XYZ file of C-alpha atoms in Angstrom:
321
model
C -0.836 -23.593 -4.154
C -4.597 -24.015 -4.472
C -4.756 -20.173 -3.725
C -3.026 -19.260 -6.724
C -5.161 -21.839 -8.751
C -8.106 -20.080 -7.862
C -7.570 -16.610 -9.704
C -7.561 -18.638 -12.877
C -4.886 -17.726 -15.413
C -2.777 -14.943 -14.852
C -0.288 -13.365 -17.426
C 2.763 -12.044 -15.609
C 5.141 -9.383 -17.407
C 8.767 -8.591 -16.849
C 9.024 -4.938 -18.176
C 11.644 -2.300 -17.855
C 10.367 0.751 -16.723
C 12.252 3.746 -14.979
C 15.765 2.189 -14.807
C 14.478 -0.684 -13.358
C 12.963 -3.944 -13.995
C 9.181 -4.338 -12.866
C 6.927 -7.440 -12.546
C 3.223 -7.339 -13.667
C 0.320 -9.144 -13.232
C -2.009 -8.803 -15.564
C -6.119 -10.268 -16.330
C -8.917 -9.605 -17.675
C -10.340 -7.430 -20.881
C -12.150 -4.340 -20.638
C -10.989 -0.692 -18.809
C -7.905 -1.077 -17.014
C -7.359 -0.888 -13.187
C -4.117 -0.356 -11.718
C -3.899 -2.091 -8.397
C -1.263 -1.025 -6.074
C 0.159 -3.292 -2.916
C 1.330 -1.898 0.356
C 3.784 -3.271 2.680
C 4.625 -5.987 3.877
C 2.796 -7.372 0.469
C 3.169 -7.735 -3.044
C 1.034 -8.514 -6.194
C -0.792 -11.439 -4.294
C -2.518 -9.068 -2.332
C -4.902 -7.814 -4.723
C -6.077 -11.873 -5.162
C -10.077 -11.090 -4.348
C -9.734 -7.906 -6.110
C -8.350 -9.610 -9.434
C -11.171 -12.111 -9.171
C -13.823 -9.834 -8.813
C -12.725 -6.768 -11.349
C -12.147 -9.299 -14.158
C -15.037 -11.175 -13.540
C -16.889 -7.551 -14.008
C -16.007 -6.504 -17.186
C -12.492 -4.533 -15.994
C -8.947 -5.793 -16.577
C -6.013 -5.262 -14.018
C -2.236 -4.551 -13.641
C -0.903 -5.724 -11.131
C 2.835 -4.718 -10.404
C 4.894 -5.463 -7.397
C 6.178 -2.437 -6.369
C 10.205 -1.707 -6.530
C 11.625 -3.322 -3.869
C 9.242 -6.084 -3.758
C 8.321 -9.769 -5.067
C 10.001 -10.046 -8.511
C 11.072 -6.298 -9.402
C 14.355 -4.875 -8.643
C 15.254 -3.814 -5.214
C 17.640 -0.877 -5.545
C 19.621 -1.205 -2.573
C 19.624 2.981 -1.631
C 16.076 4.770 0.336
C 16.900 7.539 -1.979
C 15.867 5.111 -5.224
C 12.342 4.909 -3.037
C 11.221 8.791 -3.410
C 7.467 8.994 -4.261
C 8.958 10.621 -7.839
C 10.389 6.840 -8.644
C 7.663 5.005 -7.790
C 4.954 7.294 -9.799
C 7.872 7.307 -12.628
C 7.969 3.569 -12.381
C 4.019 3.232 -12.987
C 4.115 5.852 -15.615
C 6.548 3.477 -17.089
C 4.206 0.571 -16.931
C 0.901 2.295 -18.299
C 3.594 3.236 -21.449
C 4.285 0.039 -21.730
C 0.989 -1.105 -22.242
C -0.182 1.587 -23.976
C -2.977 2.982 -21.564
C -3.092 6.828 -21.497
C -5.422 6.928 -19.119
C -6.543 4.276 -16.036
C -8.311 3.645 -12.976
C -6.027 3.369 -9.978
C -6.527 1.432 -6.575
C -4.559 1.533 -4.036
C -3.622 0.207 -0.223
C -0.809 1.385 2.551
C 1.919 2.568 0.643
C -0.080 1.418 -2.765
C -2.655 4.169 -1.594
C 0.000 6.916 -1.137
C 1.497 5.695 -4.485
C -2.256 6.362 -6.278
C -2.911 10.097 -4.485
C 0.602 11.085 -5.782
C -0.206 9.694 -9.139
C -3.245 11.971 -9.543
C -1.546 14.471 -8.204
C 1.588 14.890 -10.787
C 0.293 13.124 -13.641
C -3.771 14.056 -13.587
C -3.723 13.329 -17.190
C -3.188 9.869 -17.025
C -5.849 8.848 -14.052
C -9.851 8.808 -14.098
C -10.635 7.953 -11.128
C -8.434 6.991 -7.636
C -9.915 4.527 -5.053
C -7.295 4.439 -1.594
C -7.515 2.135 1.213
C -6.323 2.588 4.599
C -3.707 5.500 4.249
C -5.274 9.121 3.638
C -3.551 11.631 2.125
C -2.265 14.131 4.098
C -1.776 17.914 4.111
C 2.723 18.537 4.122
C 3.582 20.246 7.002
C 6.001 23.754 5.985
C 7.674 23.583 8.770
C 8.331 19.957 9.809
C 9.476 16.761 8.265
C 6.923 13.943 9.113
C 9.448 12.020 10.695
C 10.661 14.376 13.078
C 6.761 15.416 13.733
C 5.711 11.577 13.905
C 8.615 10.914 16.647
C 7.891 14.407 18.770
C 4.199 12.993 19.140
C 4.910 9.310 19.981
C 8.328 8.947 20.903
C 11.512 7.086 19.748
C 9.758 3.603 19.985
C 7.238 5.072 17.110
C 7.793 1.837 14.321
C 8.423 4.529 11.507
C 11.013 5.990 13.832
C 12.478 2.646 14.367
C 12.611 1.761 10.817
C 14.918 5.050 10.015
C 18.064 3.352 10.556
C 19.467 1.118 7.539
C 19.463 -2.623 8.938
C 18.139 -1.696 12.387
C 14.089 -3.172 11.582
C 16.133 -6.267 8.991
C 18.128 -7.373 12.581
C 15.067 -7.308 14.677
C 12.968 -9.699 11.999
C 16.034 -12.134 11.841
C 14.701 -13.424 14.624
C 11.769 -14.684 13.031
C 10.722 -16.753 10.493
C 9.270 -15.416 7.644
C 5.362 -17.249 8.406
C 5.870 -15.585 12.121
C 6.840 -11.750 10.490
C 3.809 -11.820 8.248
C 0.913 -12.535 11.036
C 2.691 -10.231 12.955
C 2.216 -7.445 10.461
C -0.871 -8.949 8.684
C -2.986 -10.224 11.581
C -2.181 -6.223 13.413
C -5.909 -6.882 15.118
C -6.070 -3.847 17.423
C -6.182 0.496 16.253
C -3.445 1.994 18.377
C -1.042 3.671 16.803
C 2.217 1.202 16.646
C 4.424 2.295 19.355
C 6.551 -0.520 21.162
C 7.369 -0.278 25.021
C 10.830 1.582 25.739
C 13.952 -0.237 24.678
C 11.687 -2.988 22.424
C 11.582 -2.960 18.848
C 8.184 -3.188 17.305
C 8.137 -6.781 15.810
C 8.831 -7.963 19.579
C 6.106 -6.025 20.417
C 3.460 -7.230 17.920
C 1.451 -9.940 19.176
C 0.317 -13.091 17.311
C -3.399 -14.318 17.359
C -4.374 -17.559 18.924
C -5.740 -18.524 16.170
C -6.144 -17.680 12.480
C -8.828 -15.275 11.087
C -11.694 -16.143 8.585
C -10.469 -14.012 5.657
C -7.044 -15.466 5.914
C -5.179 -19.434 5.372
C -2.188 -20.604 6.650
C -1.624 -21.100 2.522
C -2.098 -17.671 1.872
C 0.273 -16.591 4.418
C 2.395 -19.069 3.401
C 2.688 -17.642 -0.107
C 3.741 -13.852 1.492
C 6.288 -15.878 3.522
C 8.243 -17.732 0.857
C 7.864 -14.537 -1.461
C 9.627 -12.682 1.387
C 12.370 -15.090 2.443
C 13.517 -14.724 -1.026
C 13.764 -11.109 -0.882
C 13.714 -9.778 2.366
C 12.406 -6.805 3.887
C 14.946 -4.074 3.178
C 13.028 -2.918 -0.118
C 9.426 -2.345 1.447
C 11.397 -0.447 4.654
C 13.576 1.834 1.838
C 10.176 3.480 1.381
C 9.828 4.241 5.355
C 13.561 5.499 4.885
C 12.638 7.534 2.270
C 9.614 9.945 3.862
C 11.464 13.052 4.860
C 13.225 13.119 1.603
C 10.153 13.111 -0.222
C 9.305 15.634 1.988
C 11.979 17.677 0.963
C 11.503 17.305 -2.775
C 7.515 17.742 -2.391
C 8.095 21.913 -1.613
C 6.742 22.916 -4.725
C 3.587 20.844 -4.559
C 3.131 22.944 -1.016
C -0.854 22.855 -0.266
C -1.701 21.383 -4.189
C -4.860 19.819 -4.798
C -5.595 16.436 -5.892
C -8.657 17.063 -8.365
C -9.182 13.622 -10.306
C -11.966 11.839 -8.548
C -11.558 10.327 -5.735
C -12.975 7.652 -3.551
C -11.009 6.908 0.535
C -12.164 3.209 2.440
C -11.107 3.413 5.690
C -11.237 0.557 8.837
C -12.858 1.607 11.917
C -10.294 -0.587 13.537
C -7.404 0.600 11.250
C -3.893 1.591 12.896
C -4.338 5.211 14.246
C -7.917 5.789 13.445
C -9.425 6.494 16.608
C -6.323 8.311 17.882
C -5.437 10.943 14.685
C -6.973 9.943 11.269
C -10.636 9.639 12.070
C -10.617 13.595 13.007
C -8.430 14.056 9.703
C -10.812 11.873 7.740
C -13.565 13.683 8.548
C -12.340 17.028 8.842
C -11.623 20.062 6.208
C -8.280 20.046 5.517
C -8.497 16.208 3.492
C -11.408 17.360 2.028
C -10.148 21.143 1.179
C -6.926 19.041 -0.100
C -9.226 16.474 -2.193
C -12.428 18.259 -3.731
C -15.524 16.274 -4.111
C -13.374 12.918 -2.065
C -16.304 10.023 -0.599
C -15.698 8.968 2.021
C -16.435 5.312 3.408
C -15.291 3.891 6.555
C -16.087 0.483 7.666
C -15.943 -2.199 10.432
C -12.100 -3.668 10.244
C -8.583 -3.418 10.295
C -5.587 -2.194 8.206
C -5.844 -4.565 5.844
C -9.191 -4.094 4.960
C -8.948 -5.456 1.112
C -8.438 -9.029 2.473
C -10.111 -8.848 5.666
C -13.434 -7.440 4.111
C -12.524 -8.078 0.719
C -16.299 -8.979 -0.696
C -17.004 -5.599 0.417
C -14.217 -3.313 -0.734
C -14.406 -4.727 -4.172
C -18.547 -3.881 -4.471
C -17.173 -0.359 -3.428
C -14.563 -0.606 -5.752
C -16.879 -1.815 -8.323
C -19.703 1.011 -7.748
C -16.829 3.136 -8.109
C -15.217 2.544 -11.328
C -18.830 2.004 -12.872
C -19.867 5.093 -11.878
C -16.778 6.982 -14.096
C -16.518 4.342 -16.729
């Protein structure tokens, strides 16, 4: 597809890395920058970002997360613990000998990047995270059982708890109708479907396409995803109060590698919860010395204002190289 022409040449690795094999995308020459997908996405996410870092001097890895586009899919939510997936990219900075990198991160890619700098400081110089903060662990509550006490049973993380429950609901679909349902998400409520309806009924389709997206490009997430499905990406929803569980020790620990957070104005739950977090003292207790940038847009804010994440990015990684 003329999308995929555009990036220019891209080397793509099959590696085995934590019991499992990984795909990698991989361009450029210079520092390395580790960029890390969210869901429902994979490698082709990063597509501006790969452009632009290369172009500058930087080169990337690009892996598709377990679960997704060409790396293994262990079928269990206990193989999706935040332990696995940081093992997994420890496994792939081995592998190409890098000690120490840059990491960038969105959605679950951004959770995947705090953690990272939090257990393994040693290997990461710098941490830029879009959309999804990270947030201070509760003592006394799992986040799942907090998340559904505030908005209810209908909550979409609640929803996608039950193994096969959120896979039956998107049967219904075609792949090109799941992904502008999740990637086109155009409003900042938190996602909470009406009693009785499961989210993906609830999530509305625009009339008509955005400017920062093609009918190609979603075209590309939608084959990607009809050959894999969907139950990797949800393992990691599946997965939360287990990682919970195993994140005791790490009770109230620092993240102290620097650290930049891009947030949408727009973004799901901003207004309603993470704006006050954002700007708060508990993130900023929890993540010494983090800037702070929010902007005009929505969730996926590395697409949707992707000239202007990657100067950020850019001005970032500069600054510490």
């Amino acid at each position: 597809m003329e999308c995929m022409k555009k990036m220019g040449e891209i080397t793509h690795h099959r590696i085995k890395t934590n019991g499992i094999w990984m795909h990698v995308a991989e361009k450029g020459e210079g520092p390395v920058v580790l960029l890390l997908h969210g869901f429902p996405e994979f490698w082709f996410s990063w597509r501006h970002q790969i452009t632009y870092l290369t172009n500058h001097g930087y080169r990337v890895l690009v892996p598709d997360l377990r679960g997704y586009g060409n790396s293994d899919a262990p079928p269990s939510p206990s193989s999706y613990t935040i332990f696995h997936i940081v093992a997994d990219l420890i496994g792939v900075l081995d592998h190409f000998n890098q000690q120490q990198v840059f990491v960038v991160g969105h959605d679950w890619g951004a959770h995947a990047a705090w953690h990272l700098g939090l257990f393994r400081p040693d290997r990461v110089k710098g941490i830029v995270a879009l959309s999804v903060v990270f947030s201070a662990r509760s003592p006394d509550i799992s986040p799942i059982q907090s998340l559904t006490k505030s908005f209810g049973d209908s909550f979409y993380m609640t929803q996608f708890q039950e193994s096969g429950r959120a896979e039956r609901a998107f049967a219904k679909y075609d792949c090109l109708t799941l992904m502008k349902k999740f990637l086109l998400i155009n409003h900042g409520d938190v996602l909470v479907a009406p009693p009785g309806m499961e989210i993906i009924d609830h999530l509305q389709i625009p009339s008509s396409l955005p400017p920062w997206i093609t009918e190609d490009e979603l075209q590309v997430y939608a084959d990607k995803f009809q050959e894999t499905g969907f139950t990797g990406g949800l393992n990691y929803y599946r997965a939360i109060d287990l990682n919970w569980e195993l994140q005791a020790p790490w009770q109230g620990a620092k993240i102290r590698v620097p650290s930049k957070l891009i947030v949408g104005d727009k973004d799901i739950g901003y207004e309603s919860w993470k704006k006050a977090y954002v700007h708060g003292d508990v993130m900023k207790g929890l993540i010494p010395g983090v800037e702070v940038v929010i902007m005009e847009g929505h969730h996926f804010i590395q697409l949707e204002k992707h000239q202007e994440v990657s100067d950020h990015i850019l001005s970032f990684l500069n600054k510490l190289a």
